[in-house]
Amino acid sequence: MPCAGRYPLGKAHMPAAKRHSNDKLKLVAVASIGVAVAVLSLKVLAYWRTGSVALYSDALESVVNLITALVALYTIHVASQPADGRHQFGHHKAEYFSAVIEGVLIIVAALLILREAYDAYVSPRALSNLNEGLGFNIAAMLVNGFWCAFLIGWGRRHRSPALVGEGWHLLTDVVTSVGVVVGLVLAAVTGWGVLDPALAAVVAVNILWSGVRLMRESVGGLMDEAVTAEIERQIREVIASNAAGAIEAHDVKTRTAGRVTFIEFHLVVPATMTVAASHDICDRLETALTEAVQGAEVLIHVEPEGEAKQTGVPVV
Ligand code: ZN
Ligand code: ZN
């Protein structure tokens, strides 16, 4: 019986369900590009009609969104490629690059906005057609709000850091749009022109913060972070209750790469057990772990008794 959870022989050996999920992931990424283009057009229109720096900052953020949606599409494509000779553990980490690139772009956009806000602060500009501009921006905000809620929920269910990262970024975009609209209304009512560059500066700082957070999360993934304590407890329970015939398991290690969780451990069996019998236990464990942990890829090292450690997972 083949070991569960590994598809080293190419796409033909990948279960249909996994292929299907990748196709849906690509479809969502393509739709993201359509949404980004629509939102960007609305915001550019809003900026172009009013000349507001705050609306400029909002539009620039959408340029970042469009570029990162394109990068996300490409990295999801790369990440979904089956393992090959040069990448024998798969291409899952490609998605983290998308998140890192997005983080860098966000920081660049924030700096561009700060420069523009400073210019407008030094030499104030008169805002024109404010109602029309705000109308375009509110429309863009609604489209974005709907799409980011969808991306975060869907990306989490399918464990795609690229889509979740994009969703969170869009959420900051929606929040800043709300702030910009409210602030510009206030500026129009009170006549305080300085509110426009001040808002843009607040938007820039907010964007900067989201970029830093996104990069920190992606670096965690690139650094082979372990699963959460909750999932680790679950893994230990599954091992303990599916290894009848073995003595104990120890050195349980996990690392996550995109939608895949690599799990490895040592399994101690009686020294006289046949290779076939211990392999049966391994197959059982692999199946149980693959069912319990989404995207699990399991590797088990079998040892004869005498290697047992006091700290191991006792088999019940
Ligand atoms: Zn096997
Ligand atoms: Zn060992």
Short mmCIF file of C-alpha atoms and ligand atoms in Angstrom, two decimals:
data_model
loop_
_atom_site.label_atom_id
_atom_site.label_comp_id
_atom_site.label_asym_id
_atom_site.label_seq_id
_atom_site.Cartn_x
_atom_site.Cartn_y
_atom_site.Cartn_z
CA MET A 1 0.00 0.00 0.00
CA PRO A 2 1.43 3.39 -0.88
CA CYS A 3 2.21 5.89 1.85
CA ALA A 4 -0.64 8.36 2.25
CA GLY A 5 -0.12 12.07 1.70
CA ARG A 6 2.69 12.09 -0.88
CA TYR A 7 2.36 12.55 -4.62
CA PRO A 8 5.92 12.44 -5.92
CA LEU A 9 4.98 11.04 -9.32
CA GLY A 10 3.21 14.09 -10.72
CA LYS A 11 -0.25 15.55 -11.07
CA ALA A 12 -1.81 12.26 -12.20
CA HIS A 13 -1.24 10.85 -8.69
CA MET A 14 -2.86 13.80 -6.93
CA PRO A 15 -6.34 13.06 -5.57
CA ALA A 16 -9.13 14.72 -7.55
CA ALA A 17 -10.25 16.74 -4.50
CA LYS A 18 -6.88 18.46 -4.15
CA ARG A 19 -6.71 19.31 -7.87
CA HIS A 20 -10.22 20.70 -7.70
CA SER A 21 -9.35 22.93 -4.74
CA ASN A 22 -6.34 24.36 -6.62
CA ASP A 23 -8.50 25.22 -9.61
CA LYS A 24 -10.98 27.08 -7.38
CA LEU A 25 -8.07 28.91 -5.74
CA LYS A 26 -6.91 30.15 -9.15
CA LEU A 27 -10.43 31.20 -10.07
CA VAL A 28 -10.66 33.31 -6.88
CA ALA A 29 -7.28 34.90 -7.66
CA VAL A 30 -8.44 35.77 -11.20
CA ALA A 31 -11.66 37.29 -9.81
CA SER A 32 -9.50 39.33 -7.39
CA ILE A 33 -7.79 40.95 -10.35
CA GLY A 34 -11.15 41.92 -11.85
CA VAL A 35 -12.24 43.43 -8.53
CA ALA A 36 -8.93 45.29 -8.14
CA VAL A 37 -9.26 46.84 -11.64
CA ALA A 38 -12.85 47.97 -10.94
CA VAL A 39 -11.97 49.46 -7.54
CA LEU A 40 -8.84 51.16 -8.89
CA SER A 41 -10.81 52.78 -11.75
CA LEU A 42 -13.41 54.16 -9.33
CA LYS A 43 -10.75 55.58 -7.01
CA VAL A 44 -8.67 57.15 -9.78
CA LEU A 45 -11.87 58.78 -11.01
CA ALA A 46 -12.54 60.08 -7.48
CA TYR A 47 -9.01 61.51 -7.19
CA TRP A 48 -9.05 62.95 -10.70
CA ARG A 49 -12.34 64.78 -10.10
CA THR A 50 -11.35 66.27 -6.73
CA GLY A 51 -7.54 66.60 -6.59
CA SER A 52 -7.64 65.37 -2.97
CA VAL A 53 -4.42 63.86 -1.52
CA ALA A 54 -6.50 61.63 0.74
CA LEU A 55 -8.27 60.16 -2.30
CA TYR A 56 -4.87 59.88 -4.02
CA SER A 57 -3.63 57.78 -1.09
CA ASP A 58 -6.67 55.55 -1.41
CA ALA A 59 -6.13 55.14 -5.17
CA LEU A 60 -2.44 54.33 -4.70
CA GLU A 61 -3.38 51.59 -2.27
CA SER A 62 -5.53 50.07 -5.01
CA VAL A 63 -2.59 50.10 -7.42
CA VAL A 64 -0.76 47.97 -4.85
CA ASN A 65 -3.80 45.69 -4.66
CA LEU A 66 -3.84 45.15 -8.39
CA ILE A 67 -0.13 44.31 -8.59
CA THR A 68 -0.34 41.93 -5.63
CA ALA A 69 -3.43 40.22 -7.06
CA LEU A 70 -1.33 39.47 -10.17
CA VAL A 71 1.58 38.22 -8.04
CA ALA A 72 -0.83 36.10 -5.96
CA LEU A 73 -2.24 34.47 -9.07
CA TYR A 74 1.22 33.54 -10.27
CA THR A 75 2.41 32.19 -6.91
CA ILE A 76 -0.76 30.14 -6.42
CA HIS A 77 -0.05 28.62 -9.82
CA VAL A 78 3.52 27.83 -8.77
CA ALA A 79 2.45 26.52 -5.34
CA SER A 80 -0.04 24.11 -6.92
CA GLN A 81 2.59 22.41 -9.09
CA PRO A 82 3.29 18.85 -7.95
CA ALA A 83 6.65 17.97 -6.42
CA ASP A 84 9.40 17.51 -8.99
CA GLY A 85 13.07 16.54 -9.07
CA ARG A 86 14.28 19.97 -8.04
CA HIS A 87 11.50 20.64 -5.48
CA GLN A 88 10.90 17.24 -3.93
CA PHE A 89 8.75 18.52 -1.05
CA GLY A 90 6.46 20.49 -3.38
CA HIS A 91 6.19 24.23 -4.14
CA HIS A 92 3.92 25.24 -1.27
CA LYS A 93 6.11 28.02 0.08
CA ALA A 94 5.76 30.01 -3.15
CA GLU A 95 2.68 31.63 -1.60
CA TYR A 96 4.76 33.26 1.12
CA PHE A 97 6.72 35.13 -1.54
CA SER A 98 3.48 36.74 -2.67
CA ALA A 99 2.85 37.93 0.88
CA VAL A 100 6.42 39.23 1.28
CA ILE A 101 6.24 41.11 -2.06
CA GLU A 102 2.89 42.53 -1.01
CA GLY A 103 4.42 43.74 2.25
CA VAL A 104 7.25 45.51 0.39
CA LEU A 105 4.81 47.16 -2.06
CA ILE A 106 2.58 48.34 0.79
CA ILE A 107 5.56 50.02 2.44
CA VAL A 108 6.58 51.72 -0.83
CA ALA A 109 3.00 52.98 -1.34
CA ALA A 110 2.96 54.37 2.21
CA LEU A 111 6.15 56.34 1.57
CA LEU A 112 4.78 57.75 -1.73
CA ILE A 113 1.63 58.91 0.07
CA LEU A 114 3.63 60.57 2.86
CA ARG A 115 5.61 62.55 0.27
CA GLU A 116 2.43 63.70 -1.51
CA ALA A 117 0.77 64.59 1.81
CA TYR A 118 3.78 66.68 2.78
CA ASP A 119 3.60 68.54 -0.57
CA ALA A 120 -0.10 69.28 -0.07
CA TYR A 121 0.56 70.40 3.50
CA VAL A 122 3.26 72.84 2.36
CA SER A 123 1.17 74.19 -0.53
CA PRO A 124 -2.58 73.56 0.14
CA ARG A 125 -4.80 72.65 -2.82
CA ALA A 126 -8.46 73.54 -3.37
CA LEU A 127 -10.77 70.51 -3.65
CA SER A 128 -13.29 70.43 -6.51
CA ASN A 129 -16.36 68.25 -7.24
CA LEU A 130 -16.21 66.73 -3.77
CA ASN A 131 -19.68 65.12 -3.87
CA GLU A 132 -18.94 63.35 -7.11
CA GLY A 133 -15.52 62.18 -5.88
CA LEU A 134 -16.96 60.87 -2.63
CA GLY A 135 -19.67 58.98 -4.56
CA PHE A 136 -17.03 57.15 -6.65
CA ASN A 137 -15.02 56.36 -3.53
CA ILE A 138 -18.02 55.00 -1.61
CA ALA A 139 -18.86 52.71 -4.56
CA ALA A 140 -15.26 51.44 -4.58
CA MET A 141 -15.44 50.92 -0.81
CA LEU A 142 -18.56 48.73 -1.06
CA VAL A 143 -17.08 46.53 -3.79
CA ASN A 144 -13.88 46.13 -1.76
CA GLY A 145 -15.72 45.42 1.50
CA PHE A 146 -17.71 42.57 0.00
CA TRP A 147 -14.67 41.06 -1.68
CA CYS A 148 -12.35 41.20 1.35
CA ALA A 149 -14.92 39.44 3.58
CA PHE A 150 -15.14 36.71 0.96
CA LEU A 151 -11.33 36.40 0.57
CA ILE A 152 -10.60 36.07 4.30
CA GLY A 153 -13.33 33.47 4.89
CA TRP A 154 -12.60 31.45 1.79
CA GLY A 155 -8.79 31.71 2.05
CA ARG A 156 -8.90 30.45 5.66
CA ARG A 157 -11.08 27.48 4.77
CA HIS A 158 -8.68 26.52 1.98
CA ARG A 159 -5.53 27.48 3.92
CA SER A 160 -4.15 29.88 1.36
CA PRO A 161 -1.87 32.49 2.98
CA ALA A 162 -1.77 34.46 -0.28
CA LEU A 163 -5.55 34.95 -0.38
CA VAL A 164 -5.93 35.56 3.36
CA GLY A 165 -3.07 38.11 3.17
CA GLU A 166 -4.82 39.83 0.29
CA GLY A 167 -8.12 39.79 2.21
CA TRP A 168 -6.59 41.42 5.28
CA HIS A 169 -4.90 44.01 3.15
CA LEU A 170 -8.21 44.81 1.45
CA LEU A 171 -9.80 45.20 4.88
CA THR A 172 -7.30 47.90 5.83
CA ASP A 173 -8.13 49.44 2.46
CA VAL A 174 -11.85 49.52 3.32
CA VAL A 175 -11.18 50.98 6.77
CA THR A 176 -9.01 53.75 5.32
CA SER A 177 -11.64 54.48 2.65
CA VAL A 178 -14.23 54.97 5.39
CA GLY A 179 -11.83 57.29 7.25
CA VAL A 180 -11.04 59.26 4.09
CA VAL A 181 -14.70 59.75 3.19
CA VAL A 182 -15.65 60.84 6.73
CA GLY A 183 -12.61 63.15 6.92
CA LEU A 184 -13.27 64.79 3.55
CA VAL A 185 -16.89 65.45 4.51
CA LEU A 186 -15.58 67.07 7.71
CA ALA A 187 -13.05 69.11 5.69
CA ALA A 188 -15.83 70.37 3.41
CA VAL A 189 -18.10 71.25 6.35
CA THR A 190 -15.44 72.94 8.50
CA GLY A 191 -13.32 74.39 5.69
CA TRP A 192 -10.11 73.02 7.25
CA GLY A 193 -8.03 72.26 4.15
CA VAL A 194 -5.25 70.74 6.25
CA LEU A 195 -7.53 67.76 6.99
CA ASP A 196 -6.89 66.42 3.47
CA PRO A 197 -3.08 65.91 3.75
CA ALA A 198 -3.49 64.96 7.42
CA LEU A 199 -5.87 62.16 6.42
CA ALA A 200 -3.47 61.00 3.73
CA ALA A 201 -0.70 60.79 6.34
CA VAL A 202 -2.91 58.72 8.65
CA VAL A 203 -3.72 56.41 5.72
CA ALA A 204 0.00 56.04 5.01
CA VAL A 205 0.84 55.10 8.60
CA ASN A 206 -2.02 52.58 8.67
CA ILE A 207 -0.82 51.02 5.40
CA LEU A 208 2.73 50.89 6.74
CA TRP A 209 1.55 48.97 9.81
CA SER A 210 -0.39 46.41 7.77
CA GLY A 211 2.64 45.86 5.52
CA VAL A 212 4.92 45.19 8.49
CA ARG A 213 2.40 42.76 10.01
CA LEU A 214 1.98 40.87 6.74
CA MET A 215 5.73 40.48 6.29
CA ARG A 216 6.14 39.24 9.85
CA GLU A 217 3.53 36.49 9.24
CA SER A 218 5.12 35.41 5.96
CA VAL A 219 8.56 35.26 7.52
CA GLY A 220 7.07 32.89 10.13
CA GLY A 221 6.00 30.58 7.30
CA LEU A 222 9.36 30.80 5.53
CA MET A 223 11.06 29.96 8.84
CA ASP A 224 9.23 26.60 9.12
CA GLU A 225 7.02 27.57 12.05
CA ALA A 226 5.39 24.66 13.89
CA VAL A 227 1.61 24.14 14.02
CA THR A 228 -0.36 25.81 16.83
CA ALA A 229 -0.43 24.18 20.29
CA GLU A 230 -4.06 23.18 19.63
CA ILE A 231 -3.23 21.26 16.42
CA GLU A 232 -0.16 19.71 18.02
CA ARG A 233 -2.32 18.35 20.85
CA GLN A 234 -4.69 16.97 18.23
CA ILE A 235 -1.81 15.30 16.37
CA ARG A 236 -0.57 13.67 19.59
CA GLU A 237 -4.07 12.36 20.35
CA VAL A 238 -4.42 10.88 16.85
CA ILE A 239 -1.02 9.17 17.17
CA ALA A 240 -1.83 7.82 20.63
CA SER A 241 -5.14 6.29 19.58
CA ASN A 242 -4.14 4.85 16.18
CA ALA A 243 -0.84 3.12 16.88
CA ALA A 244 -2.03 -0.09 18.58
CA GLY A 245 0.81 -2.64 18.46
CA ALA A 246 3.49 0.04 18.77
CA ILE A 247 5.04 1.06 22.11
CA GLU A 248 5.34 4.83 21.84
CA ALA A 249 6.07 7.72 19.53
CA HIS A 250 8.60 10.49 20.15
CA ASP A 251 10.37 13.45 18.52
CA VAL A 252 7.09 14.66 16.97
CA LYS A 253 8.00 17.61 14.74
CA THR A 254 5.77 19.73 12.54
CA ARG A 255 6.27 22.55 10.08
CA THR A 256 3.78 24.34 7.88
CA ALA A 257 4.28 25.39 4.26
CA GLY A 258 1.25 27.13 2.78
CA ARG A 259 -1.60 24.65 2.81
CA VAL A 260 0.61 21.69 3.71
CA THR A 261 1.54 20.56 7.23
CA PHE A 262 4.57 18.29 7.40
CA ILE A 263 4.44 15.90 10.38
CA GLU A 264 7.29 13.58 11.31
CA PHE A 265 8.04 11.40 14.31
CA HIS A 266 9.75 8.23 15.53
CA LEU A 267 7.59 5.17 16.23
CA VAL A 268 8.98 2.60 18.69
CA VAL A 269 7.78 -0.99 18.10
CA PRO A 270 8.76 -4.36 19.67
CA ALA A 271 12.16 -5.41 18.26
CA THR A 272 10.72 -8.71 17.00
CA MET A 273 7.88 -7.12 15.00
CA THR A 274 8.09 -7.74 11.25
CA VAL A 275 8.68 -4.86 8.85
CA ALA A 276 5.28 -5.61 7.26
CA ALA A 277 3.48 -5.36 10.62
CA SER A 278 5.14 -2.08 11.55
CA HIS A 279 4.40 -0.71 8.10
CA ASP A 280 0.70 -1.52 8.64
CA ILE A 281 0.78 0.63 11.78
CA CYS A 282 2.46 3.45 9.83
CA ASP A 283 -0.17 3.33 7.09
CA ARG A 284 -2.91 3.47 9.71
CA LEU A 285 -1.28 6.48 11.38
CA GLU A 286 -0.74 8.25 8.05
CA THR A 287 -4.39 7.79 7.10
CA ALA A 288 -5.66 8.95 10.51
CA LEU A 289 -3.39 12.03 10.54
CA THR A 290 -4.27 12.96 6.95
CA GLU A 291 -7.94 12.84 7.93
CA ALA A 292 -7.46 14.84 11.17
CA VAL A 293 -5.11 17.55 9.87
CA GLN A 294 -5.95 19.21 6.57
CA GLY A 295 -3.03 18.98 4.11
CA ALA A 296 -0.94 16.68 6.33
CA GLU A 297 2.15 15.01 4.84
CA VAL A 298 3.43 12.37 7.23
CA LEU A 299 6.85 10.73 7.59
CA ILE A 300 7.41 8.05 10.25
CA HIS A 301 10.74 6.61 11.36
CA VAL A 302 10.34 3.12 12.93
CA GLU A 303 12.62 2.08 15.80
CA PRO A 304 12.96 -1.12 17.88
CA GLU A 305 12.25 -0.92 21.63
CA GLY A 306 15.22 0.20 23.68
CA GLU A 307 15.06 3.55 21.84
CA ALA A 308 11.96 4.57 23.85
CA LYS A 309 12.12 7.96 25.61
CA GLN A 310 10.29 8.91 28.79
CA THR A 311 8.96 12.05 27.08
CA GLY A 312 7.30 10.19 24.20
CA VAL A 313 3.60 9.82 23.33
CA PRO A 314 2.43 6.56 24.97
CA VAL A 315 0.27 4.39 22.70
CA VAL A 316 -3.13 3.47 24.17
ZN ZN B 1 4.35 3.14 3.19
ZN ZN B 2 13.95 7.96 18.12
#
